[in-house]
PDB file of C-alpha atoms in Angstrom:
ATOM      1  CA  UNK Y  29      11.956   7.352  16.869  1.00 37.00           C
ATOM      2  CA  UNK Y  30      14.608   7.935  14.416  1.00 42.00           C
ATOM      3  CA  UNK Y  31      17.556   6.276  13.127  1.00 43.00           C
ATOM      4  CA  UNK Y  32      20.343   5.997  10.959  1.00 46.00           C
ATOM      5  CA  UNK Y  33      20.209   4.814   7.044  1.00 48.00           C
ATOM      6  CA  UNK Y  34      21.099   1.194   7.568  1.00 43.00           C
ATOM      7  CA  UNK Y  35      19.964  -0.956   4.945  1.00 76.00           C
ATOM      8  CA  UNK Y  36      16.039   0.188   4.946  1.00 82.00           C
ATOM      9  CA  UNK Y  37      14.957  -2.675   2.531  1.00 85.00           C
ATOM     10  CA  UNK Y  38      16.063  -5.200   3.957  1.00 87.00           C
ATOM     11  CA  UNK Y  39      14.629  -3.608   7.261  1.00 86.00           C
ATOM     12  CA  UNK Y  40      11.431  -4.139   5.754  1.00 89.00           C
ATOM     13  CA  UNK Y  41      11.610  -7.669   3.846  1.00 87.00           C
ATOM     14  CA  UNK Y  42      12.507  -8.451   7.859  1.00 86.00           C
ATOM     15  CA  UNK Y  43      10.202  -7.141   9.718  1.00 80.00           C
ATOM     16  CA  UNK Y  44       7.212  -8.058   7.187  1.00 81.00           C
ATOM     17  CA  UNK Y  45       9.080 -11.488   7.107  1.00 83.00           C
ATOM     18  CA  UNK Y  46       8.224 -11.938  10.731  1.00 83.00           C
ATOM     19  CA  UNK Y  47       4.833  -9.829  10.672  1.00 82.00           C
ATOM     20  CA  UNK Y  48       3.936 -12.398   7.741  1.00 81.00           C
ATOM     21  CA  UNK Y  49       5.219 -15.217  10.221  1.00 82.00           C
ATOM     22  CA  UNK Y  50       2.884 -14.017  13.358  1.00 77.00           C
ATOM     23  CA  UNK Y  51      -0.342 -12.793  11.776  1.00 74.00           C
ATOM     24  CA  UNK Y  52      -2.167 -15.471  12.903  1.00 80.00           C
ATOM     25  CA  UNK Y  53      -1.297 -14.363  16.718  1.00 76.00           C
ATOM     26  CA  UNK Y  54      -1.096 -10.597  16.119  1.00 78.00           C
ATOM     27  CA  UNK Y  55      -4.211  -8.761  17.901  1.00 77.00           C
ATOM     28  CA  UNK Y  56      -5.938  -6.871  15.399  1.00 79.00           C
ATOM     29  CA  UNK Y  57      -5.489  -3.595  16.902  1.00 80.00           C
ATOM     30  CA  UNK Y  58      -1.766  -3.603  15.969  1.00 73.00           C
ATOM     31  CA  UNK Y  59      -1.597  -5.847  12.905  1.00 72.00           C
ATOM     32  CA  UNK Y  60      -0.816  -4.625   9.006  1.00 77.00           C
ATOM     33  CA  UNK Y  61      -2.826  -7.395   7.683  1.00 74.00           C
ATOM     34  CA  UNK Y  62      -6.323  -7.325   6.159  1.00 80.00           C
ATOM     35  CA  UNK Y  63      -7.803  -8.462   9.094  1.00 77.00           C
ATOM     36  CA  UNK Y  64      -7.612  -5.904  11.356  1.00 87.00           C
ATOM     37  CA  UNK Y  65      -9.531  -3.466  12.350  1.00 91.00           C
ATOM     38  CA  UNK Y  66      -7.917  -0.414  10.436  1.00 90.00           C
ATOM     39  CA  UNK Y  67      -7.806  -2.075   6.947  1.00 90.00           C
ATOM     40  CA  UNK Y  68     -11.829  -3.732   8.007  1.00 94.00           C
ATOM     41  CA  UNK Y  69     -13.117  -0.336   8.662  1.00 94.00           C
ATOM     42  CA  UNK Y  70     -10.757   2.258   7.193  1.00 95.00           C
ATOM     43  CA  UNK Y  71      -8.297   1.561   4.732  1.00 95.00           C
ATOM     44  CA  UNK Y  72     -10.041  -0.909   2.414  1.00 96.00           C
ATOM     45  CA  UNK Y  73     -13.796   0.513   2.166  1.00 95.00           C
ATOM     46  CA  UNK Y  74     -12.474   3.524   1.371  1.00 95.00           C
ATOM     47  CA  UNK Y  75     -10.115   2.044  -1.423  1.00 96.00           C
ATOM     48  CA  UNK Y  76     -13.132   0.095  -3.291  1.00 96.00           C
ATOM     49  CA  UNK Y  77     -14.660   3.043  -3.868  1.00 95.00           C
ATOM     50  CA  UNK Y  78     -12.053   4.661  -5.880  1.00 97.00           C
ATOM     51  CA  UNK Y  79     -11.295   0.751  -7.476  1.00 98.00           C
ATOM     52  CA  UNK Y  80     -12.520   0.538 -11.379  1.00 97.00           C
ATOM     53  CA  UNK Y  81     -14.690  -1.668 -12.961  1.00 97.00           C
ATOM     54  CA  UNK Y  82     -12.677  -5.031 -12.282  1.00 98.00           C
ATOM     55  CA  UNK Y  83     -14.453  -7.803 -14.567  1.00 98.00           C
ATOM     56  CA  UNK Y  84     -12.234  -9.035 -17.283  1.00 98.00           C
ATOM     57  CA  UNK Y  85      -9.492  -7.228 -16.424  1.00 98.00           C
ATOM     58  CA  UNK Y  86      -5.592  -8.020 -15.490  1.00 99.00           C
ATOM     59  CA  UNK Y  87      -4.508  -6.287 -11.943  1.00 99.00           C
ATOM     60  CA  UNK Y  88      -1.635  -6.516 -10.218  1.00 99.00           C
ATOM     61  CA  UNK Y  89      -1.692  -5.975  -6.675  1.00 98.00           C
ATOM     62  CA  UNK Y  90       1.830  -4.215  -5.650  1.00 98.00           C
ATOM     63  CA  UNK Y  91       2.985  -5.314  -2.332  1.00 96.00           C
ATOM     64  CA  UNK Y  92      -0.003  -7.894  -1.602  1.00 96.00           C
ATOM     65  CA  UNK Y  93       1.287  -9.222   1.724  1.00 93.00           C
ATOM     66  CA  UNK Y  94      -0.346 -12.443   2.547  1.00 92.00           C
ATOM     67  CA  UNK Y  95      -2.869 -12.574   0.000  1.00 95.00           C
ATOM     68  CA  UNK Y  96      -6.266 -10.769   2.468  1.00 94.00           C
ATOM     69  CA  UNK Y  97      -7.517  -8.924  -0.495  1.00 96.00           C
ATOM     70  CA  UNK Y  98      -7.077 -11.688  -3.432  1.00 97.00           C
ATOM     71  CA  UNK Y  99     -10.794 -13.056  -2.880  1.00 96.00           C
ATOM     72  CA  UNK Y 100     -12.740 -10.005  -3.641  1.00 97.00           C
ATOM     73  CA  UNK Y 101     -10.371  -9.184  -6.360  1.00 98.00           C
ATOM     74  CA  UNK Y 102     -11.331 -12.272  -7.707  1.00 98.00           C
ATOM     75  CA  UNK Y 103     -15.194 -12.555  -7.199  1.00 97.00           C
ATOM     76  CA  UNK Y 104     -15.231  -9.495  -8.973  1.00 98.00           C
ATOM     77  CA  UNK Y 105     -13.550 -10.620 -12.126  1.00 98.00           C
ATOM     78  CA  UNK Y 106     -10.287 -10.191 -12.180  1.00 98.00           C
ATOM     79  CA  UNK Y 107      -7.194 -11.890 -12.860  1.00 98.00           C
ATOM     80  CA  UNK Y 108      -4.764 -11.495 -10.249  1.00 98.00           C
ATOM     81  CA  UNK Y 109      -1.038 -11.063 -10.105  1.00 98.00           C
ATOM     82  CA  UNK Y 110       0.169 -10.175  -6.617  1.00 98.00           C
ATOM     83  CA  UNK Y 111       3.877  -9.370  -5.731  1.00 98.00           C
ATOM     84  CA  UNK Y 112       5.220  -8.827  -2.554  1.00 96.00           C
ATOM     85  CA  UNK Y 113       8.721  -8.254  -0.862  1.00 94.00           C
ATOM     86  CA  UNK Y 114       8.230 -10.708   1.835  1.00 94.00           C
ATOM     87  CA  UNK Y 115       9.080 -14.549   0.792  1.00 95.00           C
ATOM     88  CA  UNK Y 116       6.641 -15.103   3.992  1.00 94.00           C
ATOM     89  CA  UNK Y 117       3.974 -13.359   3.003  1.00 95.00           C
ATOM     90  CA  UNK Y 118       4.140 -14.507  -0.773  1.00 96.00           C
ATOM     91  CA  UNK Y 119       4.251 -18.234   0.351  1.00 96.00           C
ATOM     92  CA  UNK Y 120       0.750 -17.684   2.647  1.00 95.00           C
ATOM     93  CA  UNK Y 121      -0.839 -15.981  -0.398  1.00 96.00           C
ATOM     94  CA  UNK Y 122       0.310 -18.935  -2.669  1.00 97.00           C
ATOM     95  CA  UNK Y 123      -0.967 -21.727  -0.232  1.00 96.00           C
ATOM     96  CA  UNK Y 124      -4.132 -19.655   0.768  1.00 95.00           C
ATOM     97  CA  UNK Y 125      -5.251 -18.407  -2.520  1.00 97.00           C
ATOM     98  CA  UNK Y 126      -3.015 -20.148  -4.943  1.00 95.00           C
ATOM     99  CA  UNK Y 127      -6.426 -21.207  -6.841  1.00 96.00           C
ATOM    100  CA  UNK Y 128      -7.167 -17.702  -7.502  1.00 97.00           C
ATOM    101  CA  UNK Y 129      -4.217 -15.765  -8.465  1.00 97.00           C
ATOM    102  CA  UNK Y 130      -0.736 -16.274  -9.268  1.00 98.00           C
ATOM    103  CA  UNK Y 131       1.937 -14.644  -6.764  1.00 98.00           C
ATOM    104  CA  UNK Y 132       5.880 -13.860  -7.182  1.00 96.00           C
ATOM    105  CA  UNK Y 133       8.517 -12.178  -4.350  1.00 97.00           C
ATOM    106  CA  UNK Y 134       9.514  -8.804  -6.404  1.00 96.00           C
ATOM    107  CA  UNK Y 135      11.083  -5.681  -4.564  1.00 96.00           C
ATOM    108  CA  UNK Y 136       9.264  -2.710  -6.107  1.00 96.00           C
ATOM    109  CA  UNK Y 137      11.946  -0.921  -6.261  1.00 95.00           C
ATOM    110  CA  UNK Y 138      13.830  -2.856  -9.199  1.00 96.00           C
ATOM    111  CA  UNK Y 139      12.416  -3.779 -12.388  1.00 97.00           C
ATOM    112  CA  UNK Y 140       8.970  -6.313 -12.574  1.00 97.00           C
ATOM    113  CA  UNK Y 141       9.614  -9.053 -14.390  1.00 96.00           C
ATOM    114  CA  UNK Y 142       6.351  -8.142 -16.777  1.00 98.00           C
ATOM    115  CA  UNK Y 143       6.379  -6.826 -20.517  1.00 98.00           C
ATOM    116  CA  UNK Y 144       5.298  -3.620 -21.563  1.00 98.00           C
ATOM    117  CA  UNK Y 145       1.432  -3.120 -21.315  1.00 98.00           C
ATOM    118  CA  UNK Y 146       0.743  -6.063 -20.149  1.00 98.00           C
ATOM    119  CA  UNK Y 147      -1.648  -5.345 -17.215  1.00 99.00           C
ATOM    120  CA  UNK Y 148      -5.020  -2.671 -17.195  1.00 99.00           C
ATOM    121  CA  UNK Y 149      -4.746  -1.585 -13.221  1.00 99.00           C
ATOM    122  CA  UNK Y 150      -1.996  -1.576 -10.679  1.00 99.00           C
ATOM    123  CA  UNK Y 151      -3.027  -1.451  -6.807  1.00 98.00           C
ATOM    124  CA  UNK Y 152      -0.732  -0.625  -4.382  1.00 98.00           C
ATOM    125  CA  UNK Y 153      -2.130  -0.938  -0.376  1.00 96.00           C
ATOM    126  CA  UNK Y 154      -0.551   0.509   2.220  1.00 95.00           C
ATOM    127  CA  UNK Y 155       2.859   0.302   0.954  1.00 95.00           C
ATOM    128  CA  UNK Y 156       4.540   3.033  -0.413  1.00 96.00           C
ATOM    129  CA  UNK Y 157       5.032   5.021   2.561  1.00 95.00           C
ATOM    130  CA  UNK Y 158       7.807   2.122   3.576  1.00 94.00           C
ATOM    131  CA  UNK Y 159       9.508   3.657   0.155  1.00 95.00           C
ATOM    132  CA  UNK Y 160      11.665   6.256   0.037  1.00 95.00           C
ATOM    133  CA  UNK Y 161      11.808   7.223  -4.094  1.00 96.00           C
ATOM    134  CA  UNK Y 162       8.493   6.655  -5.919  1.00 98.00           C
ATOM    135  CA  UNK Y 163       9.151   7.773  -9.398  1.00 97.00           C
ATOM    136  CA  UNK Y 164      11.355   5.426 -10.247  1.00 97.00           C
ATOM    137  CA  UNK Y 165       8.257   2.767  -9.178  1.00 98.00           C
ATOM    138  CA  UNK Y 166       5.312   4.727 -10.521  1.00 98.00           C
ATOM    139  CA  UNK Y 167       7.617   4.660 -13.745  1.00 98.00           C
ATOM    140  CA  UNK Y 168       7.834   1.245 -14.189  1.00 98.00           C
ATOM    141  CA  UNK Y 169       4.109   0.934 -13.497  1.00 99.00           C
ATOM    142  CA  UNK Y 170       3.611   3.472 -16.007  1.00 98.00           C
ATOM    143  CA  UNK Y 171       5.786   0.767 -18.792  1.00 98.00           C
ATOM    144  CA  UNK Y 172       3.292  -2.344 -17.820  1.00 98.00           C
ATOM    145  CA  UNK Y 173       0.117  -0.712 -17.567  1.00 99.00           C
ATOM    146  CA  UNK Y 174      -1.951  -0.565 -21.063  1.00 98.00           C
ATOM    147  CA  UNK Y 175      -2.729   3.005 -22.133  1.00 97.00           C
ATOM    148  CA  UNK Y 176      -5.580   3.180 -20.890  1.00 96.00           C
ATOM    149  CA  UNK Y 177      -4.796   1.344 -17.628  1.00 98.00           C
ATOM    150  CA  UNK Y 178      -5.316   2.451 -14.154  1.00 99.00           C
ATOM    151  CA  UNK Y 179      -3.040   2.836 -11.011  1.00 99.00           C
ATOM    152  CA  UNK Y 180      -4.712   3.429  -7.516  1.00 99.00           C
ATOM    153  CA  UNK Y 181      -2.631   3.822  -4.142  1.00 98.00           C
ATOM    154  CA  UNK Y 182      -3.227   3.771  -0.741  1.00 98.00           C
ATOM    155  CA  UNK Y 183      -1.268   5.180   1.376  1.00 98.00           C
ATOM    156  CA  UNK Y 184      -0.832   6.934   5.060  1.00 96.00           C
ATOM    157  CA  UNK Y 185      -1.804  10.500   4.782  1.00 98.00           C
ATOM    158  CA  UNK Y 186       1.370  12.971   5.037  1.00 97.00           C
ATOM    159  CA  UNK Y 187      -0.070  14.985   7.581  1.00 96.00           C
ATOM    160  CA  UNK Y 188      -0.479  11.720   9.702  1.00 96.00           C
ATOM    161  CA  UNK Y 189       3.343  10.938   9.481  1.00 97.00           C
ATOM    162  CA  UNK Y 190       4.209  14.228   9.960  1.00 97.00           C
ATOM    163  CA  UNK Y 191       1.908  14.747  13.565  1.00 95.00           C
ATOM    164  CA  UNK Y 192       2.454  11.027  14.615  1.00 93.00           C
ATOM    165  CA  UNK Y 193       6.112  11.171  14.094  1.00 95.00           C
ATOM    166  CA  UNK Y 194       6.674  15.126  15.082  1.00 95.00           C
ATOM    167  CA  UNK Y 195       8.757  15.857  11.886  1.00 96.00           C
ATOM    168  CA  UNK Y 196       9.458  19.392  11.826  1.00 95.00           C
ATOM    169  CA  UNK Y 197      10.174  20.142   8.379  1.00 96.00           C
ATOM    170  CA  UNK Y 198       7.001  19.503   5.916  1.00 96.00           C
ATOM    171  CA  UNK Y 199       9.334  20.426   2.899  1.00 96.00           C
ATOM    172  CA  UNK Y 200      11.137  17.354   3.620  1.00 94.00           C
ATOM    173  CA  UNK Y 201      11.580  13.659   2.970  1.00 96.00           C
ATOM    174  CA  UNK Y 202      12.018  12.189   6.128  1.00 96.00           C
ATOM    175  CA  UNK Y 203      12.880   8.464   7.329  1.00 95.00           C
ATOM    176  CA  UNK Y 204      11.609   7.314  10.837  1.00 94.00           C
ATOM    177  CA  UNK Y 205      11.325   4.173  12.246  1.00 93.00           C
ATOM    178  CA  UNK Y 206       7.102   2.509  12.568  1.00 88.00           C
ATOM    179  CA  UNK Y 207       6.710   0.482  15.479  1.00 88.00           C
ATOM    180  CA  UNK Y 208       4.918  -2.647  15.119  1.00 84.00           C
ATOM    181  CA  UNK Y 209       4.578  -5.813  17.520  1.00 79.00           C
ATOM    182  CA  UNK Y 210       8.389  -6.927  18.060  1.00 80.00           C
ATOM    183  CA  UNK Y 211      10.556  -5.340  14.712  1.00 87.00           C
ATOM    184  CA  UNK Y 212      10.426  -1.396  13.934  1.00 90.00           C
ATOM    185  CA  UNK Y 213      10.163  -0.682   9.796  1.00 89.00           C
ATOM    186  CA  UNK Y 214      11.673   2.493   8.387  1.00 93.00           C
ATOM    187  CA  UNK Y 215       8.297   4.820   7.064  1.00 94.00           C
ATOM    188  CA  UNK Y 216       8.746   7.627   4.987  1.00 97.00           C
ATOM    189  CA  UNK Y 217       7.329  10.794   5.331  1.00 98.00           C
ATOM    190  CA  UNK Y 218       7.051  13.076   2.428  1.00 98.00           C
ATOM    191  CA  UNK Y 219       5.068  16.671   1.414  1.00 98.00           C
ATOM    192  CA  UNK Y 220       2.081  16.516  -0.338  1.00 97.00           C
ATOM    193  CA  UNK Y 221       3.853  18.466  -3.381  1.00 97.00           C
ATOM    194  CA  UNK Y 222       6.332  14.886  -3.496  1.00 97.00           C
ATOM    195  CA  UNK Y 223       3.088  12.878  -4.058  1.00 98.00           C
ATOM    196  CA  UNK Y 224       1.612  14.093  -6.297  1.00 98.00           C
ATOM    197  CA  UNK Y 225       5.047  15.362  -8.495  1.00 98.00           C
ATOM    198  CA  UNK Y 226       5.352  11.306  -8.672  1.00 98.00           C
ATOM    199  CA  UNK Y 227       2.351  10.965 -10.240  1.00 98.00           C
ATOM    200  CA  UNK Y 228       3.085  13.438 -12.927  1.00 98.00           C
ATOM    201  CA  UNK Y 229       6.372  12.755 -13.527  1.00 98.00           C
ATOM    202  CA  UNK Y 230       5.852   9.206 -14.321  1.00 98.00           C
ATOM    203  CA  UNK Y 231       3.268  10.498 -16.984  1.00 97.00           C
ATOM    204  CA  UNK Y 232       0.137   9.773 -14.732  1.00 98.00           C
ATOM    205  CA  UNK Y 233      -3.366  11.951 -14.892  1.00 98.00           C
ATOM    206  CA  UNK Y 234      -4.640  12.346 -11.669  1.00 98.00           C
ATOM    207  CA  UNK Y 235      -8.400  11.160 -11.854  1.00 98.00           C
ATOM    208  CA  UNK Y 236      -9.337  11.194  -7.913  1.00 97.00           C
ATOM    209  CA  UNK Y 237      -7.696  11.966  -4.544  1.00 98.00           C
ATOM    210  CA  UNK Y 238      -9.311  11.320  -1.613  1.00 98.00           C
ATOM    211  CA  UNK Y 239      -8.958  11.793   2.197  1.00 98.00           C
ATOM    212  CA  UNK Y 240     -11.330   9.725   3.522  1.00 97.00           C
ATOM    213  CA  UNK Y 241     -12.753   9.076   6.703  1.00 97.00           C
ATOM    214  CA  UNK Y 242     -13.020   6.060   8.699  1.00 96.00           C
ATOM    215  CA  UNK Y 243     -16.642   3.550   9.109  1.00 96.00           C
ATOM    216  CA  UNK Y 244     -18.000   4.059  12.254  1.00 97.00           C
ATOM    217  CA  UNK Y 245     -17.329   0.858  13.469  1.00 96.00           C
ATOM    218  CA  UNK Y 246     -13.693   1.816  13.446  1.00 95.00           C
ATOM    219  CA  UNK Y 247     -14.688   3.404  16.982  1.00 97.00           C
ATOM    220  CA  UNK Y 248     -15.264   0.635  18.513  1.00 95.00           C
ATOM    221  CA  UNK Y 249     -11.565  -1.132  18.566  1.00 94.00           C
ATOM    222  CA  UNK Y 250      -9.627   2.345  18.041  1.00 92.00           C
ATOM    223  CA  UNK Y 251     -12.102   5.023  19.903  1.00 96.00           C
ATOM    224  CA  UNK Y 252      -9.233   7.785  19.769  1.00 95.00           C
ATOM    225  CA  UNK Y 253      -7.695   6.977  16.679  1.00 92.00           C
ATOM    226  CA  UNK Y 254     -11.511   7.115  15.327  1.00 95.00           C
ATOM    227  CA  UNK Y 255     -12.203  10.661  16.673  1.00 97.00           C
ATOM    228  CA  UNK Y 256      -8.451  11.550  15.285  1.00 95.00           C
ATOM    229  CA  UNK Y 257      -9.047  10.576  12.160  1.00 95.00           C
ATOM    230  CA  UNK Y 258     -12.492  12.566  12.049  1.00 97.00           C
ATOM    231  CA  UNK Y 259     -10.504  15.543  12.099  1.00 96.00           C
ATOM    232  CA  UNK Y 260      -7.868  15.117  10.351  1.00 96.00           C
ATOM    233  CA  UNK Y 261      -7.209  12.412   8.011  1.00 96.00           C
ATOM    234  CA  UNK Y 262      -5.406   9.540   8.177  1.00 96.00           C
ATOM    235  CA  UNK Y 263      -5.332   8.273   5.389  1.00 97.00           C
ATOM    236  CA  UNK Y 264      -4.776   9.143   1.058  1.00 98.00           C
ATOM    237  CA  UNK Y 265      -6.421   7.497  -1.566  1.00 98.00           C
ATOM    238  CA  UNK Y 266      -5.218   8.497  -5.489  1.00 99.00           C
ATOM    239  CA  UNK Y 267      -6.682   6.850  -8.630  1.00 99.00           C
ATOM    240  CA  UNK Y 268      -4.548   8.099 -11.647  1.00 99.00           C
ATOM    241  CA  UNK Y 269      -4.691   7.022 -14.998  1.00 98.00           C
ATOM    242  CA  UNK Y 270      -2.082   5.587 -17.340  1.00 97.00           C
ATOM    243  CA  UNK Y 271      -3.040   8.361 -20.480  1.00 87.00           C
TER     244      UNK Y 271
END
């Protein structure tokens, strides 16, 4: 469903303010949170494997909701920054993981409150399709990651958006409205070309991009979505680096 440009961020600090508020209740076959079953058997295994070498070094996770992914982050070494739009969310990852990372409400679309090279690898998780100009982001990644840093984004797969959402043009940037359990949160679709232009433009080197597929366990909660995503993917992966 589509809709008129009305205020699209504060759309989303809304809605994920009351998806943050309800996670605990939300069945896991229509949540955005690390628990459920598309991040368990989809989204996140296939982002570890694109991940670098972790020990030792700084990471900030970009939009990192409640906190799900701060452990592992942590047991592998890292020290963790997490930001998030939602004052929700960011208050669950400080009370939840508070002990193992440090966490701060920033809108990733206006300047981080971090000094130049200051961090070594920037994840992003299923965010940046609720964003409708990237290279003013990837930019200011670009200023706080060391040279040699690393970015890696997860994202919905354009071809996803576009099918899902029927969007007729692929050439362009399209706003629609993702429904989730009781608020709707604009989505963007974009063509490929607009992906990977943001990369480059922000003086990124594309080092992987994948289109994975889902674990088979996926099946059993989503048995449609599972076969769907077989055939065409659902999902991008890009690891880029900083030099």
């Amino acid at each position: 469903m589509e809709t008129d440009d009305n205020a699209p961020v504060e759309q989303t600090i809304e809605g994920y303010d009351i998806l943050a508020e309800k996670a605990d209740d939300l069945d896991r076959t229509a949540s955005p949170w690390g628990s459920s079953y598309f991040q368990r058997h989809y989204s996140w295994p296939a982002t570890r494997t694109v991940l670098p070498e972790l020990s030792g070094r700084r990471v900030l996770l970009a939009g990192c909701g409640r906190g799900d992914h701060v452990p592992w982050f942590h047991e592998n070494g890292a020290t963790v920054t997490g930001v998030d739009v939602s004052a929700t969310a960011i208050q669950h990852a400080k009370d939840e993981f508070g002990d193992e990372g440090t966490f701060h409400r920033a809108d990733l679309t206006e300047p981080l409150d971090f000094a130049n090279d200051s961090l070594d690898v920037v994840f992003s998780n299923l965010v940046f399709s609720h964003i409708e100009e990237w290279r003013p982001v990837f930019s200011e990644f670009r200023r706080i990651l060391e040279p040699d840093g690393t970015f890696v984004v997860t994202t919905i797969h354009p071809r996803y958006l576009r099918t899902e959402f029927e969007i007729e043009s692929y050439y362009e940037t399209k706003k629609v409205m993702n429904e989730w359990p009781e608020v709707d949160i604009p989505t963007y679709y974009r063509p490929i070309s607009e992906v990977i232009s943001s990369f480059l433009g922000a003086g990124f080197h594309l080092q992987t991009v994948e289109e994975p597929k889902p674990e088979p366990q996926f099946e059993d909660h989503h048995p449609k979505r599972y076969r769907d995503a077989l055939r065409e993917p659902e999902l991008l992966v890009i690891r880029a680096a900083a030099n």
